[in-house]
CSV table of C-alpha atoms and ligand atoms in Angstrom, one decimal:
chain,number,residue,atom,x,y,z
A,323,UNK,CA,74.1,-27.6,-2.5
A,324,UNK,CA,77.7,-26.2,-2.6
A,325,UNK,CA,78.7,-23.5,-0.4
A,326,UNK,CA,79.2,-19.9,-1.6
A,327,UNK,CA,82.4,-19.3,-3.6
A,328,UNK,CA,82.2,-15.6,-2.5
A,329,UNK,CA,83.1,-13.9,-5.7
A,330,UNK,CA,84.2,-10.7,-3.9
A,331,UNK,CA,85.3,-12.7,-0.9
A,332,UNK,CA,88.8,-11.3,-0.2
A,333,UNK,CA,87.8,-10.2,3.3
A,334,UNK,CA,86.4,-13.5,4.4
A,335,UNK,CA,88.2,-16.5,5.8
A,336,UNK,CA,85.4,-18.8,5.7
A,337,UNK,CA,82.6,-19.7,3.3
A,338,UNK,CA,79.1,-18.8,4.5
A,339,UNK,CA,77.1,-21.4,6.4
A,340,UNK,CA,75.0,-23.4,4.1
A,341,UNK,CA,71.7,-22.4,5.7
A,342,UNK,CA,72.9,-18.7,5.4
A,343,UNK,CA,73.2,-19.4,1.8
A,344,UNK,CA,69.7,-20.8,1.7
A,345,UNK,CA,68.4,-17.9,3.6
A,346,UNK,CA,70.4,-15.2,1.7
A,347,UNK,CA,69.9,-16.5,-1.8
A,348,UNK,CA,67.3,-14.7,-4.0
A,349,UNK,CA,68.2,-16.7,-7.0
A,350,UNK,CA,65.2,-19.1,-6.8
A,351,UNK,CA,63.0,-16.1,-7.5
A,352,UNK,CA,65.1,-13.4,-9.1
A,353,UNK,CA,66.3,-15.6,-11.9
A,354,UNK,CA,63.3,-14.4,-13.7
A,355,UNK,CA,65.2,-11.0,-13.9
A,356,UNK,CA,67.9,-12.7,-15.9
A,357,UNK,CA,67.2,-11.2,-19.3
A,358,UNK,CA,66.8,-7.6,-17.9
A,359,UNK,CA,69.8,-8.0,-15.8
A,360,UNK,CA,71.8,-8.9,-19.0
A,361,UNK,CA,70.4,-6.1,-21.0
A,362,UNK,CA,71.2,-3.5,-18.2
A,363,UNK,CA,74.8,-4.9,-18.1
A,364,UNK,CA,75.1,-4.5,-21.9
A,365,UNK,CA,74.0,-1.0,-21.6
A,366,UNK,CA,76.4,-0.5,-18.7
A,367,UNK,CA,79.5,-1.9,-20.3
A,368,UNK,CA,78.8,0.1,-23.5
A,369,UNK,CA,78.7,3.3,-21.5
A,370,UNK,CA,82.0,2.2,-19.6
A,371,UNK,CA,83.6,1.8,-23.2
A,372,UNK,CA,82.3,5.0,-24.6
A,373,UNK,CA,83.6,6.9,-21.6
A,374,UNK,CA,87.0,5.2,-21.8
A,375,UNK,CA,86.4,3.6,-18.4
A,376,UNK,CA,87.1,0.1,-19.9
A,377,UNK,CA,88.9,-0.5,-23.1
A,378,UNK,CA,86.8,-1.2,-26.3
A,379,UNK,CA,88.6,-4.6,-26.5
A,380,UNK,CA,87.5,-5.6,-23.0
A,381,UNK,CA,84.0,-4.3,-23.5
A,382,UNK,CA,83.6,-6.2,-26.7
A,383,UNK,CA,84.6,-9.5,-25.0
A,384,UNK,CA,82.2,-8.7,-22.3
A,385,UNK,CA,79.4,-7.9,-24.6
A,386,UNK,CA,79.9,-11.3,-26.5
A,387,UNK,CA,80.1,-13.1,-23.2
A,388,UNK,CA,76.9,-11.6,-21.9
A,389,UNK,CA,75.2,-12.5,-25.0
A,390,UNK,CA,76.3,-16.0,-24.7
A,391,UNK,CA,75.0,-16.1,-21.2
A,392,UNK,CA,71.7,-14.9,-22.3
A,393,UNK,CA,71.5,-17.6,-24.9
A,394,UNK,CA,72.3,-20.2,-22.4
A,395,UNK,CA,69.4,-18.9,-20.2
A,396,UNK,CA,67.0,-18.6,-23.0
A,397,UNK,CA,67.8,-22.1,-24.3
A,398,UNK,CA,67.3,-23.4,-20.8
A,399,UNK,CA,70.7,-24.9,-20.1
A,400,UNK,CA,72.0,-22.2,-17.8
A,401,UNK,CA,73.1,-23.8,-14.4
A,402,UNK,CA,71.5,-21.7,-11.7
A,403,UNK,CA,73.4,-22.5,-8.5
A,404,UNK,CA,72.1,-21.5,-5.1
A,405,UNK,CA,75.6,-20.7,-4.1
A,406,UNK,CA,75.6,-17.9,-6.5
A,407,UNK,CA,73.2,-16.0,-4.2
A,408,UNK,CA,71.4,-13.9,-6.8
A,409,UNK,CA,71.0,-13.5,-10.4
A,410,UNK,CA,73.5,-10.7,-10.7
A,411,UNK,CA,76.3,-12.9,-9.3
A,412,UNK,CA,75.0,-15.9,-11.2
A,413,UNK,CA,75.4,-14.1,-14.5
A,414,UNK,CA,78.8,-12.7,-13.6
A,415,UNK,CA,80.0,-16.1,-12.4
A,416,UNK,CA,79.2,-17.6,-15.7
A,417,UNK,CA,80.6,-14.7,-17.7
A,418,UNK,CA,83.9,-15.3,-15.9
A,419,UNK,CA,83.7,-18.9,-16.8
A,420,UNK,CA,83.2,-18.0,-20.4
A,421,UNK,CA,85.6,-15.1,-21.0
A,422,UNK,CA,88.0,-15.2,-18.0
A,423,UNK,CA,89.1,-12.4,-15.7
A,424,UNK,CA,88.1,-9.6,-18.0
A,425,UNK,CA,84.6,-10.3,-16.8
A,426,UNK,CA,85.7,-8.6,-13.5
A,427,UNK,CA,85.6,-5.3,-15.3
A,428,UNK,CA,81.8,-5.3,-16.0
A,429,UNK,CA,81.1,-4.4,-12.4
A,430,UNK,CA,83.2,-1.3,-12.5
A,431,UNK,CA,81.2,1.8,-11.5
A,432,UNK,CA,78.3,-0.3,-10.4
A,433,UNK,CA,76.9,-2.1,-7.3
A,434,UNK,CA,74.3,-4.7,-7.0
A,435,UNK,CA,72.2,-2.1,-5.3
A,436,UNK,CA,71.7,0.1,-8.5
A,437,UNK,CA,71.9,-3.0,-10.5
A,438,UNK,CA,69.0,-4.7,-8.8
A,439,UNK,CA,66.9,-1.5,-8.8
A,440,UNK,CA,67.4,-1.2,-12.6
A,441,UNK,CA,66.6,-4.8,-13.2
A,442,UNK,CA,63.5,-4.6,-11.3
A,443,UNK,CA,62.4,-1.4,-13.0
A,444,UNK,CA,63.0,-3.0,-16.4
A,445,UNK,CA,61.1,-6.0,-15.5
A,446,UNK,CA,58.3,-4.1,-14.2
A,447,UNK,CA,58.2,-1.8,-17.2
A,448,UNK,CA,57.3,-4.9,-19.4
A,449,UNK,CA,54.9,-6.2,-16.8
A,450,UNK,CA,53.0,-3.1,-16.5
A,451,UNK,CA,52.5,-3.2,-20.3
A,452,UNK,CA,51.3,-6.8,-20.2
A,453,UNK,CA,48.8,-6.0,-17.3
A,454,UNK,CA,47.7,-2.9,-19.2
A,455,UNK,CA,46.9,-5.1,-22.2
A,456,UNK,CA,45.0,-7.5,-20.0
A,457,UNK,CA,42.9,-4.6,-18.7
A,458,UNK,CA,42.2,-3.3,-22.2
A,459,UNK,CA,40.9,-6.7,-23.2
A,460,UNK,CA,38.9,-7.2,-20.2
A,461,UNK,CA,37.3,-3.8,-20.7
A,462,UNK,CA,36.8,-4.7,-24.3
A,463,UNK,CA,34.9,-7.9,-23.5
A,464,UNK,CA,32.7,-5.9,-21.2
A,465,UNK,CA,32.0,-3.4,-23.9
A,466,UNK,CA,31.2,-6.4,-26.3
A,467,UNK,CA,28.7,-7.8,-23.9
A,468,UNK,CA,27.2,-4.3,-23.4
A,469,UNK,CA,26.9,-3.6,-27.1
A,470,UNK,CA,25.4,-6.9,-27.9
A,471,UNK,CA,22.6,-6.2,-25.4
A,472,UNK,CA,21.8,-2.5,-25.9
A,473,UNK,CA,18.0,-2.9,-24.8
A,474,UNK,CA,18.4,-5.1,-21.8
A,475,UNK,CA,16.9,-3.6,-18.7
A,476,UNK,CA,17.8,-4.9,-15.2
A,477,UNK,CA,17.2,-3.7,-11.8
A,478,UNK,CA,19.9,-1.4,-10.4
A,479,UNK,CA,20.7,-2.0,-6.7
A,480,UNK,CA,21.3,-0.2,-3.7
A,481,UNK,CA,21.9,-2.1,-0.4
A,482,UNK,CA,21.5,-5.1,-2.7
A,483,UNK,CA,17.6,-4.1,-2.8
A,484,UNK,CA,16.0,-3.4,-6.2
A,485,UNK,CA,16.3,0.4,-6.5
A,486,UNK,CA,15.7,1.7,-10.1
A,487,UNK,CA,15.9,0.2,-13.6
A,488,UNK,CA,19.1,0.6,-15.4
A,489,UNK,CA,20.4,-0.7,-18.8
A,490,UNK,CA,22.5,-3.8,-18.4
A,491,UNK,CA,24.8,-2.1,-20.7
A,492,UNK,CA,25.0,0.9,-18.3
A,493,UNK,CA,25.8,-1.5,-15.4
A,494,UNK,CA,28.7,-3.1,-17.3
A,495,UNK,CA,30.0,0.2,-18.5
A,496,UNK,CA,30.4,1.2,-14.8
A,497,UNK,CA,33.1,-1.5,-14.6
A,498,UNK,CA,34.6,-0.2,-18.0
A,499,UNK,CA,35.1,3.2,-16.5
A,500,UNK,CA,36.7,1.7,-13.3
A,501,UNK,CA,39.1,-0.2,-15.5
A,502,UNK,CA,39.8,2.9,-17.5
A,503,UNK,CA,41.1,4.5,-14.3
A,504,UNK,CA,43.0,1.3,-13.5
A,505,UNK,CA,44.7,1.7,-16.8
A,506,UNK,CA,45.4,5.5,-16.4
A,507,UNK,CA,47.0,4.6,-12.9
A,508,UNK,CA,49.5,2.2,-14.7
A,509,UNK,CA,50.2,4.5,-17.4
A,510,UNK,CA,51.1,7.3,-15.1
A,511,UNK,CA,53.2,4.8,-12.9
A,512,UNK,CA,55.0,3.7,-15.9
A,513,UNK,CA,56.7,7.1,-16.4
A,514,UNK,CA,58.0,6.9,-12.9
A,515,UNK,CA,59.1,3.3,-13.2
A,516,UNK,CA,61.0,4.0,-16.4
A,517,UNK,CA,63.9,5.9,-14.9
A,518,UNK,CA,67.4,4.6,-14.5
A,519,UNK,CA,69.0,4.1,-11.0
A,520,UNK,CA,72.2,3.0,-12.6
A,521,UNK,CA,75.3,5.2,-11.6
A,522,UNK,CA,74.2,5.5,-8.2
A,523,UNK,CA,76.5,2.7,-7.2
A,524,UNK,CA,76.1,1.5,-3.7
A,525,UNK,CA,74.5,4.7,-2.6
A,526,UNK,CA,76.9,7.7,-3.1
A,527,UNK,CA,77.4,7.6,-6.8
A,528,UNK,CA,80.7,6.3,-8.4
A,529,UNK,CA,84.2,7.9,-8.9
A,530,UNK,CA,84.3,7.4,-12.6
A,531,UNK,CA,83.3,9.8,-15.4
A,532,UNK,CA,80.0,7.9,-16.1
A,533,UNK,CA,77.3,9.0,-18.5
A,534,UNK,CA,74.1,8.1,-16.7
A,535,UNK,CA,71.9,9.6,-19.3
A,536,UNK,CA,73.6,7.3,-22.1
A,537,UNK,CA,72.6,4.2,-20.0
A,538,UNK,CA,69.1,5.4,-19.9
A,539,UNK,CA,68.9,6.2,-23.6
A,540,UNK,CA,70.4,2.7,-24.4
A,541,UNK,CA,67.6,1.0,-22.4
A,542,UNK,CA,65.0,3.4,-23.8
A,543,UNK,CA,64.2,4.8,-20.4
A,544,UNK,CA,62.8,8.4,-19.8
A,545,UNK,CA,65.7,9.7,-17.8
A,546,UNK,CA,67.7,9.0,-14.6
A,547,UNK,CA,66.7,9.1,-11.0
A,548,UNK,CA,68.3,12.2,-9.6
A,549,UNK,CA,69.4,11.1,-6.3
A,550,UNK,CA,71.6,8.2,-5.7
A,551,UNK,CA,70.6,7.5,-2.2
A,552,UNK,CA,66.9,7.4,-3.2
A,553,UNK,CA,67.6,5.5,-6.3
A,554,UNK,CA,69.0,2.5,-4.5
A,555,UNK,CA,66.8,2.5,-1.5
A,556,UNK,CA,63.2,3.4,-2.3
A,557,UNK,CA,60.8,0.9,-3.7
A,558,UNK,CA,57.8,3.3,-4.1
A,559,UNK,CA,57.5,2.2,-7.8
A,560,UNK,CA,56.8,-1.3,-6.6
A,561,UNK,CA,54.4,0.0,-4.0
A,562,UNK,CA,52.5,2.1,-6.6
A,563,UNK,CA,52.3,-1.0,-8.9
A,564,UNK,CA,50.9,-3.2,-6.0
A,565,UNK,CA,48.5,-0.5,-5.1
A,566,UNK,CA,47.3,0.0,-8.6
A,567,UNK,CA,46.9,-3.9,-8.8
A,568,UNK,CA,45.1,-3.9,-5.4
A,569,UNK,CA,42.6,-1.3,-6.6
A,570,UNK,CA,42.1,-3.2,-10.0
A,571,UNK,CA,41.5,-6.4,-8.0
A,572,UNK,CA,39.0,-4.5,-5.7
A,573,UNK,CA,37.1,-3.6,-8.9
A,574,UNK,CA,37.3,-7.1,-10.4
A,575,UNK,CA,36.2,-8.5,-7.2
A,576,UNK,CA,33.1,-6.5,-7.0
A,577,UNK,CA,32.4,-7.6,-10.7
A,578,UNK,CA,33.1,-11.2,-9.7
A,579,UNK,CA,30.7,-10.9,-6.6
A,580,UNK,CA,27.9,-9.7,-8.8
A,581,UNK,CA,28.5,-12.5,-11.4
A,582,UNK,CA,28.3,-15.0,-8.7
A,583,UNK,CA,25.1,-13.5,-7.4
A,584,UNK,CA,23.5,-13.3,-10.9
A,585,UNK,CA,24.4,-16.9,-11.6
A,586,UNK,CA,22.3,-18.2,-8.8
A,587,UNK,CA,18.9,-19.6,-9.3
A,588,UNK,CA,17.8,-16.9,-6.9
A,589,UNK,CA,18.7,-14.2,-9.5
A,590,UNK,CA,18.9,-16.3,-12.7
A,591,UNK,CA,20.4,-13.4,-14.7
A,592,UNK,CA,23.2,-15.3,-16.3
A,593,UNK,CA,24.6,-18.6,-16.9
A,594,UNK,CA,28.3,-19.2,-17.4
A,595,UNK,CA,29.5,-21.4,-20.3
A,596,UNK,CA,30.4,-24.8,-19.2
A,597,UNK,CA,34.1,-24.0,-20.0
A,598,UNK,CA,34.1,-21.3,-17.2
A,599,UNK,CA,32.2,-23.4,-14.6
A,600,UNK,CA,32.9,-26.5,-12.7
A,601,UNK,CA,30.8,-29.3,-11.2
A,602,UNK,CA,30.5,-30.6,-7.6
A,603,UNK,CA,32.2,-33.8,-6.6
A,604,UNK,CA,29.1,-34.8,-4.6
A,605,UNK,CA,26.0,-32.9,-6.0
A,606,UNK,CA,25.4,-33.7,-9.5
A,607,UNK,CA,23.0,-30.8,-10.2
A,608,UNK,CA,25.6,-28.2,-9.2
A,609,UNK,CA,27.3,-25.7,-11.7
A,610,UNK,CA,29.6,-23.7,-9.7
A,611,UNK,CA,31.0,-20.2,-10.8
A,612,UNK,CA,34.6,-21.1,-9.7
A,613,UNK,CA,36.3,-18.7,-12.1
A,614,UNK,CA,34.3,-15.6,-10.7
A,615,UNK,CA,35.0,-16.9,-7.2
A,616,UNK,CA,38.7,-17.1,-7.7
A,617,UNK,CA,38.6,-13.7,-9.2
A,618,UNK,CA,37.0,-12.5,-6.0
A,619,UNK,CA,39.2,-14.6,-3.8
A,620,UNK,CA,42.6,-13.8,-5.3
A,621,UNK,CA,42.1,-10.1,-4.5
A,622,UNK,CA,43.2,-11.3,-0.9
A,623,UNK,CA,46.7,-12.3,-1.9
A,624,UNK,CA,47.1,-9.1,-4.1
A,625,UNK,CA,46.1,-6.8,-1.2
A,626,UNK,CA,48.3,-8.9,1.0
A,627,UNK,CA,51.4,-8.2,-1.1
A,628,UNK,CA,50.8,-4.5,-0.9
A,629,UNK,CA,50.7,-4.6,2.8
A,630,UNK,CA,53.6,-6.9,2.9
A,631,UNK,CA,55.9,-4.6,1.0
A,632,UNK,CA,54.8,-1.5,2.9
A,633,UNK,CA,55.8,-3.2,6.0
A,634,UNK,CA,59.2,-4.2,4.6
A,635,UNK,CA,59.9,-0.6,3.5
A,636,UNK,CA,58.5,1.4,6.4
A,637,UNK,CA,61.3,0.9,9.0
A,638,UNK,CA,64.3,1.0,6.8
A,639,UNK,CA,67.1,3.5,7.3
A,640,UNK,CA,68.6,4.8,4.2
A,641,UNK,CA,70.0,3.5,1.9
A,642,UNK,CA,70.1,-0.1,0.8
A,643,UNK,CA,69.3,-3.0,3.2
A,644,UNK,CA,68.9,-6.6,2.5
A,645,UNK,CA,65.3,-6.4,3.6
A,646,UNK,CA,64.7,-4.9,0.2
A,647,UNK,CA,65.4,-8.3,-1.4
A,648,UNK,CA,61.9,-9.1,0.0
A,649,UNK,CA,60.4,-6.6,-2.6
A,650,UNK,CA,60.3,-9.1,-5.3
A,651,UNK,CA,58.3,-12.4,-4.6
A,652,UNK,CA,55.1,-10.5,-3.7
A,653,UNK,CA,55.3,-8.3,-6.8
A,654,UNK,CA,56.0,-11.4,-9.0
A,655,UNK,CA,53.0,-13.1,-7.5
A,656,UNK,CA,50.7,-10.2,-7.7
A,657,UNK,CA,51.8,-9.7,-11.3
A,658,UNK,CA,51.3,-13.4,-12.2
A,659,UNK,CA,47.9,-13.7,-10.4
A,660,UNK,CA,46.5,-10.5,-12.1
A,661,UNK,CA,48.0,-11.5,-15.6
A,662,UNK,CA,46.3,-14.9,-15.4
A,663,UNK,CA,43.0,-13.5,-14.3
A,664,UNK,CA,43.0,-11.0,-17.1
A,665,UNK,CA,43.3,-13.7,-19.7
A,666,UNK,CA,40.7,-15.7,-18.2
A,667,UNK,CA,38.1,-13.0,-17.5
A,668,UNK,CA,37.5,-11.7,-21.1
A,669,UNK,CA,36.2,-15.2,-22.6
A,670,UNK,CA,34.3,-15.9,-19.4
A,671,UNK,CA,32.4,-12.7,-19.9
A,672,UNK,CA,32.1,-13.1,-23.6
A,673,UNK,CA,30.5,-16.7,-23.3
A,674,UNK,CA,28.1,-16.2,-20.5
A,675,UNK,CA,24.4,-16.2,-21.4
A,676,UNK,CA,22.3,-13.4,-20.3
A,677,UNK,CA,18.6,-14.0,-19.5
A,678,UNK,CA,17.1,-10.8,-20.7
A,679,UNK,CA,13.6,-11.9,-19.6
A,680,UNK,CA,14.6,-12.6,-16.1
A,681,UNK,CA,16.4,-9.3,-15.9
A,682,UNK,CA,13.6,-7.3,-17.4
A,683,UNK,CA,11.0,-8.9,-15.1
A,684,UNK,CA,13.2,-8.1,-12.1
A,685,UNK,CA,13.7,-4.7,-13.3
A,686,UNK,CA,10.1,-3.7,-12.9
A,687,UNK,CA,9.3,-5.9,-9.8
A,688,UNK,CA,9.7,-4.6,-6.3
A,689,UNK,CA,8.3,-1.1,-7.2
A,690,UNK,CA,11.5,0.0,-8.9
A,691,UNK,CA,9.5,2.7,-10.6
A,692,UNK,CA,8.5,4.4,-7.4
A,693,UNK,CA,10.9,7.1,-7.7
A,694,UNK,CA,9.8,7.8,-11.2
A,695,UNK,CA,6.3,8.0,-10.1
A,696,UNK,CA,7.2,10.6,-7.5
A,697,UNK,CA,9.2,12.4,-10.2
A,698,UNK,CA,6.0,12.6,-12.4
A,699,UNK,CA,4.3,14.4,-9.5
A,700,UNK,CA,7.2,16.8,-9.2
A,701,UNK,CA,6.8,17.6,-12.9
A,702,UNK,CA,3.4,18.8,-12.3
A,703,UNK,CA,4.5,21.1,-9.3
A,704,UNK,CA,4.4,18.8,-6.2
A,705,UNK,CA,7.3,19.3,-4.0
A,706,UNK,CA,9.6,16.2,-4.1
A,707,UNK,CA,9.3,15.5,-0.3
A,708,UNK,CA,5.5,15.5,-0.6
A,709,UNK,CA,5.4,13.3,-3.7
A,710,UNK,CA,8.0,10.9,-2.0
A,711,UNK,CA,5.6,10.5,0.9
A,712,UNK,CA,2.6,9.9,-1.2
A,713,UNK,CA,4.3,7.3,-3.3
A,714,UNK,CA,5.5,5.6,-0.1
A,715,UNK,CA,2.0,5.2,1.1
A,716,UNK,CA,1.0,4.0,-2.3
A,717,UNK,CA,3.7,1.3,-2.2
A,718,UNK,CA,2.7,0.1,1.2
A,719,UNK,CA,-0.9,-0.2,-0.1
A,720,UNK,CA,0.2,-2.2,-3.0
A,721,UNK,CA,2.1,-4.5,-0.9
A,722,UNK,CA,-0.7,-5.1,1.5
A,723,UNK,CA,-3.2,-5.6,-1.4
A,724,UNK,CA,-0.7,-7.6,-3.6
A,725,UNK,CA,-1.1,-5.1,-6.5
A,726,UNK,CA,1.3,-3.5,-8.8
A,727,UNK,CA,1.1,0.3,-9.9
A,728,UNK,CA,-0.2,-0.7,-13.3
A,729,UNK,CA,-3.1,-2.6,-11.7
A,730,UNK,CA,-4.3,0.4,-9.7
A,731,UNK,CA,-7.6,2.3,-10.7
A,732,UNK,CA,-7.8,6.1,-10.8
A,733,UNK,CA,-9.9,6.2,-7.6
A,734,UNK,CA,-7.2,4.1,-5.8
A,735,UNK,CA,-4.5,6.4,-7.0
A,736,UNK,CA,-6.3,9.6,-6.1
A,737,UNK,CA,-6.5,8.4,-2.4
A,738,UNK,CA,-2.8,8.9,-2.2
A,739,UNK,CA,-2.5,12.3,-3.9
A,740,UNK,CA,-5.1,14.0,-6.0
A,741,UNK,CA,-2.6,14.5,-8.9
A,742,UNK,CA,-1.6,10.8,-9.2
A,743,UNK,CA,-4.9,10.1,-10.9
A,744,UNK,CA,-4.2,12.9,-13.5
A,745,UNK,CA,-0.6,12.6,-14.5
A,746,UNK,CA,0.9,10.2,-17.1
A,747,UNK,CA,2.6,7.5,-14.9
A,748,UNK,CA,5.8,5.6,-16.1
A,749,UNK,CA,4.8,2.1,-16.3
A,750,UNK,CA,7.8,0.2,-17.6
A,751,UNK,CA,11.5,0.1,-16.9
A,752,UNK,CA,12.1,1.2,-20.4
A,753,UNK,CA,10.2,4.5,-19.6
A,754,UNK,CA,12.4,5.0,-16.5
A,755,UNK,CA,15.6,4.4,-18.3
A,756,UNK,CA,14.7,6.6,-21.3
A,757,UNK,CA,14.0,9.5,-18.9
A,758,UNK,CA,17.6,9.7,-18.1
A,759,UNK,CA,19.2,10.9,-21.2
A,760,UNK,CA,22.0,13.0,-19.8
A,761,UNK,CA,25.7,12.5,-19.6
A,762,UNK,CA,26.4,9.7,-17.1
A,763,UNK,CA,22.8,8.6,-17.1
A,764,UNK,CA,21.3,5.3,-18.1
A,765,UNK,CA,19.3,6.6,-21.3
A,766,UNK,CA,19.9,4.4,-24.2
A,767,UNK,CA,21.3,7.1,-26.4
A,768,UNK,CA,23.5,8.3,-23.8
A,769,UNK,CA,24.8,4.7,-23.0
A,770,UNK,CA,25.6,4.1,-26.7
A,771,UNK,CA,27.5,7.4,-26.6
A,772,UNK,CA,29.5,6.4,-23.5
A,773,UNK,CA,30.3,3.0,-24.8
A,774,UNK,CA,31.7,4.5,-28.0
A,775,UNK,CA,33.8,6.9,-26.1
A,776,UNK,CA,35.3,4.1,-24.0
A,777,UNK,CA,35.9,2.1,-27.2
A,778,UNK,CA,38.0,5.0,-28.5
A,779,UNK,CA,39.9,5.3,-25.3
A,780,UNK,CA,40.8,1.7,-25.1
A,781,UNK,CA,41.9,1.8,-28.7
A,782,UNK,CA,44.2,4.7,-27.7
A,783,UNK,CA,45.5,2.9,-24.9
A,784,UNK,CA,46.3,-0.1,-27.0
A,785,UNK,CA,48.3,2.1,-29.4
A,786,UNK,CA,50.3,3.5,-26.4
A,787,UNK,CA,51.1,0.0,-25.3
A,788,UNK,CA,52.3,-1.0,-28.8
A,789,UNK,CA,54.3,2.1,-29.2
A,790,UNK,CA,56.1,1.5,-25.7
A,791,UNK,CA,56.7,-2.1,-26.6
A,792,UNK,CA,58.2,-0.9,-30.0
A,793,UNK,CA,60.4,1.5,-28.2
A,794,UNK,CA,61.7,-1.1,-25.9
A,795,UNK,CA,62.2,-3.8,-28.5
A,796,UNK,CA,64.2,-1.5,-30.7
A,797,UNK,CA,66.6,-0.6,-27.9
A,798,UNK,CA,66.9,-4.2,-26.7
A,799,UNK,CA,67.6,-5.4,-30.4
A,800,UNK,CA,70.5,-2.9,-30.5
A,801,UNK,CA,72.0,-4.0,-27.3
A,802,UNK,CA,71.7,-7.6,-28.4
A,803,UNK,CA,73.1,-7.3,-32.0
A,804,UNK,CA,75.3,-4.4,-32.6
A,805,UNK,CA,79.0,-4.7,-32.4
A,806,UNK,CA,79.5,-2.4,-29.5
A,807,UNK,CA,76.1,-0.7,-29.1
B,685,LIG,N1,69.7,-9.9,-4.3
B,685,LIG,C1,69.8,-8.5,-3.8
B,685,LIG,C2,68.4,-7.9,-3.8
B,685,LIG,O1,67.6,-8.5,-4.4
B,685,LIG,C3,70.6,-7.7,-4.8
B,685,LIG,C4,71.3,-6.6,-4.0
B,685,LIG,C5,72.4,-7.0,-3.0
B,685,LIG,N2,73.0,-6.0,-2.5
B,685,LIG,C6,73.7,-6.0,-1.4
B,685,LIG,N3,74.3,-4.9,-1.1
B,685,LIG,N4,73.8,-7.2,-0.8
B,685,LIG,O2,68.2,-7.0,-3.1
């Protein structure tokens, strides 16, 4: 690998040591910022020309050159050289090769510190939209499964012990509401990411009559970051992104854990489609829920990236420090991990088979109606604690005598509470579910309403994603096509 040409190297008498080049270089991973780097430069040079900081003629040459560099990158014949150190210098080096010394005017009124912060924000803005879309699709898949099984009852659990019957649709909808908040977090974060640091220079601002708002407008950003020192040195937008993804992964990991359990022969609630399960290399009978397990397992690396970046940032004096170059790989990996998972999970959910009989049988087994029996006593005036105690003794009796509630005779019931023999006892899981028709409850009408509300919210989120993308595409199309945008 060739040693550094040091594009800005007037002060230096020697090239950097080649191991230093290797350590210092971010090009192997920041090349994925190339497109956004060039778009940011197009906006910057446009502003420089409009403000008379560089001549229109020079700006035109730079614009044409930058577009040519972008084509080379997009067509895959751009020569990424480690010696260039990072994507910013790599693009600038190529620009100089293409258009000569005038390329040197592009970096007027700019530093790589505000440049990289801009590139990262532009990239993250697109990535947030992609992940938001994946969340919408995952939530929609959950809704599809829920709506296709409106009358399937299952045991709800606490402490992983059968607790009370719920509708499968209600259980799945719990994840939809979690994903709805994950989506809301990303949307809110989007507004904080979508602000331009450009014009902050190295840290103090720049001694030119720049128009920062114009740059933000050209890039379809929502405004500028108001403090130059903050703009080049904080990475809280990346931390927020990782935090949002970590929480999302915690939700998906819980879902994954349940699906793994449900697919065991012990539960037997679901079976994954063959396309979403794998075999064992030794045990011919096995069908393993690898996709769900990876969904659960990959949460670890996403959490790790959050802690990693927090640790990078926490001890840094203002403003930019090279440590900040460590902000990217974790974010890229977290984004790639989550993006792939969000594409795999929806079809996995839609194709899994649900054993409604197994679920229904489990919903009523294990005295899951005990609370409802106590509630029946409460309705005829028995204090809840007294009812709870009587039903507790009843359950113990049933266990000792291997009986279910439905098999008990009046005289047996009366032994535990005189009113037990006189009230209408709930006998089925369906009775228990239907008794909970209030907002947030598992009653079938309520659940149908909740599913419909979530459908609408997801449709609105999809429209928001489309609108943001359109706005970005329009701005980028201008930067890439107009004579001097
Ligand atoms: N590659 C660098 C990064 O990712 C770009 C900024 C370099 N700035 C500097 N002052 N060395 O952070």
